Amino acid sequence: MRVALPDRARLHRLLAAAALVAALWGMRAELPAGFALHFLGATLMYLMFGAPLALAAMALAATLACALGAGHWVALPALWLADGAVPVACAYAAHRV
C-alpha cells in the first residue's frame, strides 16, 4: 500500500497527536478499570488519519516515549507492536465490521 504525504496542516496535526500520545505514555495514564489511554490514542489516530499514517505516527510516538525515558530503546519494537500496531489493527478490524 502506498501512502501519500499529507498536506502541511494535516502533517502538523499528525505530529501533534504523536507527541500527545508519547506524553500520555510517559505519564502512564490509565482509567480506573486499568484500561490504558494509549490504546485509545492509537484508535483515535486510526480514526483521524487512517491505518498507514496511524502506524507511522505510533512509531514516532514510541520513539519519542523512549527518548523521554518512558521505555527502553531495546524494547522499542515491542512497544510499537503492543501499544501501536495491535490497537490500530483492532480498530481497523472493528471499523471493517
GROMACS .gro file of N, CA and C in nm:
model
  291
    1MET      N    1   0.084  -0.117   0.000
    1MET     CA    2   0.000   0.000   0.000
    1MET      C    3   0.089   0.124   0.000
    2ARG      N    4   0.058   0.216  -0.083
    2ARG     CA    5   0.137   0.339  -0.093
    2ARG      C    6   0.065   0.452  -0.021
    3VAL      N    7   0.139   0.528   0.057
    3VAL     CA    8   0.082   0.637   0.136
    3VAL      C    9   0.137   0.768   0.083
    4ALA      N   10   0.049   0.858   0.046
    4ALA     CA   11   0.091   0.991   0.003
    4ALA      C   12   0.115   1.077   0.128
    5LEU      N   13   0.212   1.163   0.119
    5LEU     CA   14   0.237   1.253   0.231
    5LEU      C   15   0.120   1.351   0.244
    6PRO      N   16   0.078   1.375   0.367
    6PRO     CA   17  -0.036   1.466   0.386
    6PRO      C   18   0.004   1.612   0.363
    7ASP      N   19  -0.096   1.695   0.347
    7ASP     CA   20  -0.068   1.838   0.332
    7ASP      C   21  -0.011   1.892   0.463
    8ARG      N   22   0.032   2.015   0.461
    8ARG     CA   23   0.104   2.073   0.574
    8ARG      C   24   0.021   2.077   0.703
    9ALA      N   25  -0.105   2.118   0.695
    9ALA     CA   26  -0.189   2.127   0.816
    9ALA      C   27  -0.215   1.988   0.874
   10ARG      N   28  -0.240   1.891   0.787
   10ARG     CA   29  -0.265   1.756   0.835
   10ARG      C   30  -0.139   1.696   0.896
   11LEU      N   31  -0.024   1.727   0.839
   11LEU     CA   32   0.101   1.679   0.894
   11LEU      C   33   0.126   1.737   1.033
   12HIS      N   34   0.093   1.863   1.053
   12HIS     CA   35   0.108   1.925   1.186
   12HIS      C   36   0.017   1.857   1.288
   13ARG      N   37  -0.106   1.825   1.247
   13ARG     CA   38  -0.197   1.754   1.337
   13ARG      C   39  -0.144   1.614   1.369
   14LEU      N   40  -0.087   1.548   1.270
   14LEU     CA   41  -0.032   1.414   1.290
   14LEU      C   42   0.085   1.417   1.389
   15LEU      N   43   0.175   1.512   1.373
   15LEU     CA   44   0.290   1.523   1.463
   15LEU      C   45   0.248   1.562   1.604
   16ALA      N   46   0.148   1.651   1.615
   16ALA     CA   47   0.098   1.690   1.747
   16ALA      C   48   0.031   1.573   1.816
   17ALA      N   49  -0.045   1.494   1.742
   17ALA     CA   50  -0.110   1.377   1.801
   17ALA      C   51  -0.007   1.274   1.846
   18ALA      N   52   0.099   1.254   1.769
   18ALA     CA   53   0.205   1.161   1.808
   18ALA      C   54   0.275   1.209   1.935
   19ALA      N   55   0.300   1.339   1.945
   19ALA     CA   56   0.362   1.393   2.066
   19ALA      C   57   0.270   1.379   2.187
   20LEU      N   58   0.140   1.397   2.166
   20LEU     CA   59   0.045   1.382   2.276
   20LEU      C   60   0.039   1.237   2.325
   21VAL      N   61   0.039   1.142   2.233
   21VAL     CA   62   0.039   1.001   2.273
   21VAL      C   63   0.168   0.967   2.347
   22ALA      N   64   0.281   1.018   2.301
   22ALA     CA   65   0.408   0.994   2.371
   22ALA      C   66   0.404   1.053   2.512
   23ALA      N   67   0.344   1.170   2.526
   23ALA     CA   68   0.332   1.230   2.660
   23ALA      C   69   0.241   1.146   2.750
   24LEU      N   70   0.134   1.092   2.694
   24LEU     CA   71   0.046   1.005   2.773
   24LEU      C   72   0.118   0.878   2.816
   25TRP      N   73   0.201   0.822   2.727
   25TRP     CA   74   0.279   0.704   2.764
   25TRP      C   75   0.375   0.739   2.876
   26GLY      N   76   0.432   0.857   2.872
   26GLY     CA   77   0.527   0.898   2.975
   26GLY      C   78   0.462   0.917   3.111
   27MET      N   79   0.335   0.956   3.112
   27MET     CA   80   0.264   0.975   3.239
   27MET      C   81   0.206   0.845   3.291
   28ARG      N   82   0.208   0.739   3.209
   28ARG     CA   83   0.149   0.611   3.244
   28ARG      C   84   0.001   0.628   3.282
   29ALA      N   85  -0.071   0.702   3.201
   29ALA     CA   86  -0.210   0.733   3.229
   29ALA      C   87  -0.299   0.611   3.207
   30GLU      N   88  -0.384   0.582   3.304
   30GLU     CA   89  -0.479   0.472   3.294
   30GLU      C   90  -0.612   0.515   3.352
   31LEU      N   91  -0.717   0.456   3.301
   31LEU     CA   92  -0.850   0.477   3.355
   31LEU      C   93  -0.867   0.387   3.478
   32PRO      N   94  -0.968   0.413   3.564
   32PRO     CA   95  -0.982   0.333   3.687
   32PRO      C   96  -0.992   0.182   3.663
   33ALA      N   97  -1.049   0.140   3.552
   33ALA     CA   98  -1.063  -0.004   3.526
   33ALA      C   99  -0.933  -0.066   3.478
   34GLY      N  100  -0.826   0.013   3.463
   34GLY     CA  101  -0.698  -0.038   3.418
   34GLY      C  102  -0.678  -0.029   3.268
   35PHE      N  103  -0.773   0.033   3.197
   35PHE     CA  104  -0.764   0.046   3.051
   35PHE      C  105  -0.670   0.160   3.020
   36ALA      N  106  -0.564   0.130   2.952
   36ALA     CA  107  -0.461   0.231   2.926
   36ALA      C  108  -0.507   0.330   2.820
   37LEU      N  109  -0.471   0.456   2.837
   37LEU     CA  110  -0.513   0.560   2.744
   37LEU      C  111  -0.439   0.555   2.611
   38HIS      N  112  -0.322   0.490   2.605
   38HIS     CA  113  -0.253   0.484   2.478
   38HIS      C  114  -0.328   0.397   2.378
   39PHE      N  115  -0.406   0.301   2.426
   39PHE     CA  116  -0.490   0.222   2.334
   39PHE      C  117  -0.594   0.313   2.272
   40LEU      N  118  -0.650   0.402   2.352
   40LEU     CA  119  -0.747   0.498   2.299
   40LEU      C  120  -0.679   0.597   2.205
   41GLY      N  121  -0.557   0.634   2.234
   41GLY     CA  122  -0.483   0.725   2.147
   41GLY      C  123  -0.454   0.662   2.012
   42ALA      N  124  -0.420   0.534   2.011
   42ALA     CA  125  -0.394   0.465   1.886
   42ALA      C  126  -0.522   0.453   1.803
   43THR      N  127  -0.632   0.426   1.870
   43THR     CA  128  -0.760   0.417   1.800
   43THR      C  129  -0.800   0.553   1.743
   44LEU      N  130  -0.779   0.657   1.819
   44LEU     CA  131  -0.810   0.791   1.770
   44LEU      C  132  -0.721   0.828   1.651
   45MET      N  133  -0.595   0.788   1.657
   45MET     CA  134  -0.506   0.814   1.543
   45MET      C  135  -0.556   0.743   1.418
   46TYR      N  136  -0.603   0.619   1.434
   46TYR     CA  137  -0.656   0.546   1.318
   46TYR      C  138  -0.778   0.617   1.261
   47LEU      N  139  -0.868   0.659   1.348
   47LEU     CA  140  -0.989   0.724   1.300
   47LEU      C  141  -0.962   0.860   1.237
   48MET      N  142  -0.859   0.930   1.283
   48MET     CA  143  -0.827   1.061   1.228
   48MET      C  144  -0.747   1.055   1.099
   49PHE      N  145  -0.653   0.959   1.091
   49PHE     CA  146  -0.556   0.962   0.982
   49PHE      C  147  -0.556   0.837   0.893
   50GLY      N  148  -0.627   0.733   0.931
   50GLY     CA  149  -0.623   0.609   0.856
   50GLY      C  150  -0.511   0.518   0.907
   51ALA      N  151  -0.515   0.393   0.865
   51ALA     CA  152  -0.423   0.293   0.919
   51ALA      C  153  -0.275   0.322   0.888
   52PRO      N  154  -0.237   0.350   0.763
   52PRO     CA  155  -0.093   0.367   0.737
   52PRO      C  156  -0.030   0.484   0.813
   53LEU      N  157  -0.098   0.598   0.814
   53LEU     CA  158  -0.042   0.714   0.886
   53LEU      C  159  -0.050   0.694   1.037
   54ALA      N  160  -0.152   0.623   1.084
   54ALA     CA  161  -0.161   0.595   1.227
   54ALA      C  162  -0.045   0.506   1.272
   55LEU      N  163  -0.010   0.407   1.191
   55LEU     CA  164   0.103   0.321   1.226
   55LEU      C  165   0.234   0.400   1.227
   56ALA      N  166   0.251   0.489   1.132
   56ALA     CA  167   0.372   0.572   1.130
   56ALA      C  168   0.375   0.666   1.250
   57ALA      N  169   0.261   0.725   1.284
   57ALA     CA  170   0.256   0.815   1.399
   57ALA      C  171   0.280   0.740   1.529
   58MET      N  172   0.232   0.616   1.539
   58MET     CA  173   0.255   0.539   1.660
   58MET      C  174   0.403   0.499   1.671
   59ALA      N  175   0.468   0.477   1.557
   59ALA     CA  176   0.612   0.451   1.560
   59ALA      C  177   0.687   0.575   1.609
   60LEU      N  178   0.645   0.692   1.562
   60LEU     CA  179   0.706   0.816   1.610
   60LEU      C  180   0.679   0.836   1.758
   61ALA      N  181   0.557   0.807   1.802
   61ALA     CA  182   0.522   0.822   1.944
   61ALA      C  183   0.605   0.726   2.030
   62ALA      N  184   0.625   0.603   1.983
   62ALA     CA  185   0.707   0.508   2.059
   62ALA      C  186   0.852   0.556   2.068
   63THR      N  187   0.903   0.612   1.959
   63THR     CA  188   1.039   0.664   1.959
   63THR      C  189   1.052   0.783   2.055
   64LEU      N  190   0.953   0.872   2.052
   64LEU     CA  191   0.954   0.986   2.144
   64LEU      C  192   0.943   0.941   2.289
   65ALA      N  193   0.859   0.840   2.314
   65ALA     CA  194   0.844   0.790   2.450
   65ALA      C  195   0.976   0.731   2.501
   66CYS      N  196   1.046   0.659   2.416
   66CYS     CA  197   1.176   0.604   2.457
   66CYS      C  198   1.278   0.716   2.479
   67ALA      N  199   1.273   0.819   2.395
   67ALA     CA  200   1.365   0.932   2.412
   67ALA      C  201   1.337   1.009   2.540
   68LEU      N  202   1.211   1.013   2.581
   68LEU     CA  203   1.173   1.083   2.704
   68LEU      C  204   1.188   0.998   2.829
   69GLY      N  205   1.228   0.873   2.812
   69GLY     CA  206   1.253   0.788   2.928
   69GLY      C  207   1.136   0.702   2.969
   70ALA      N  208   1.030   0.694   2.892
   70ALA     CA  209   0.914   0.612   2.929
   70ALA      C  210   0.934   0.467   2.890
   71GLY      N  211   1.039   0.437   2.817
   71GLY     CA  212   1.067   0.300   2.776
   71GLY      C  213   1.214   0.284   2.746
   72HIS      N  214   1.255   0.161   2.725
   72HIS     CA  215   1.395   0.134   2.691
   72HIS      C  216   1.408   0.118   2.541
   73TRP      N  217   1.522   0.161   2.488
   73TRP     CA  218   1.544   0.155   2.343
   73TRP      C  219   1.540   0.012   2.291
   74VAL      N  220   1.583  -0.082   2.373
   74VAL     CA  221   1.582  -0.222   2.331
   74VAL      C  222   1.439  -0.271   2.309
   75ALA      N  223   1.346  -0.218   2.387
   75ALA     CA  224   1.206  -0.260   2.380
   75ALA      C  225   1.123  -0.178   2.282
   76LEU      N  226   1.188  -0.093   2.202
   76LEU     CA  227   1.114  -0.006   2.110
   76LEU      C  228   1.027  -0.084   2.011
   77PRO      N  229   1.077  -0.190   1.946
   77PRO     CA  230   0.987  -0.263   1.854
   77PRO      C  231   0.869  -0.328   1.925
   78ALA      N  232   0.893  -0.383   2.043
   78ALA     CA  233   0.784  -0.444   2.119
   78ALA      C  234   0.683  -0.339   2.165
   79LEU      N  235   0.732  -0.221   2.203
   79LEU     CA  236   0.645  -0.112   2.244
   79LEU      C  237   0.557  -0.068   2.128
   80TRP      N  238   0.617  -0.053   2.010
   80TRP     CA  239   0.538  -0.015   1.893
   80TRP      C  240   0.436  -0.122   1.857
   81LEU      N  241   0.478  -0.247   1.863
   81LEU     CA  242   0.388  -0.355   1.826
   81LEU      C  243   0.272  -0.367   1.924
   82ALA      N  244   0.301  -0.369   2.055
   82ALA     CA  245   0.197  -0.388   2.155
   82ALA      C  246   0.109  -0.266   2.174
   83ASP      N  247   0.169  -0.148   2.172
   83ASP     CA  248   0.093  -0.026   2.203
   83ASP      C  249   0.057   0.055   2.081
   84GLY      N  250   0.104   0.016   1.963
   84GLY     CA  251   0.073   0.090   1.842
   84GLY      C  252   0.005   0.006   1.736
   85ALA      N  253   0.072  -0.100   1.693
   85ALA     CA  254   0.021  -0.179   1.581
   85ALA      C  255  -0.102  -0.261   1.618
   86VAL      N  256  -0.102  -0.322   1.735
   86VAL     CA  257  -0.217  -0.404   1.775
   86VAL      C  258  -0.342  -0.319   1.795
   87PRO      N  259  -0.336  -0.206   1.866
   87PRO     CA  260  -0.456  -0.124   1.878
   87PRO      C  261  -0.506  -0.070   1.743
   88VAL      N  262  -0.416  -0.033   1.654
   88VAL     CA  263  -0.457   0.015   1.523
   88VAL      C  264  -0.520  -0.100   1.444
   89ALA      N  265  -0.463  -0.218   1.454
   89ALA     CA  266  -0.522  -0.333   1.384
   89ALA      C  267  -0.658  -0.369   1.440
   90CYS      N  268  -0.676  -0.360   1.570
   90CYS     CA  269  -0.807  -0.388   1.631
   90CYS      C  270  -0.910  -0.283   1.585
   91ALA      N  271  -0.869  -0.158   1.582
   91ALA     CA  272  -0.959  -0.052   1.537
   91ALA      C  273  -0.994  -0.071   1.390
   92TYR      N  274  -0.897  -0.112   1.310
   92TYR     CA  275  -0.921  -0.138   1.168
   92TYR      C  276  -1.020  -0.252   1.151
   93ALA      N  277  -1.000  -0.360   1.228
   93ALA     CA  278  -1.090  -0.476   1.218
   93ALA      C  279  -1.231  -0.440   1.264
   94ALA      N  280  -1.241  -0.363   1.372
   94ALA     CA  281  -1.373  -0.323   1.421
   94ALA      C  282  -1.441  -0.227   1.323
   95HIS      N  283  -1.365  -0.143   1.259
   95HIS     CA  284  -1.420  -0.047   1.163
   95HIS      C  285  -1.468  -0.117   1.037
   96ARG      N  286  -1.402  -0.226   0.999
   96ARG     CA  287  -1.440  -0.300   0.880
   96ARG      C  288  -1.567  -0.383   0.899
   97VAL      N  289  -1.602  -0.414   1.023
   97VAL     CA  290  -1.722  -0.497   1.051
   97VAL      C  291  -1.843  -0.418   1.033
   0.00000   0.00000   0.00000
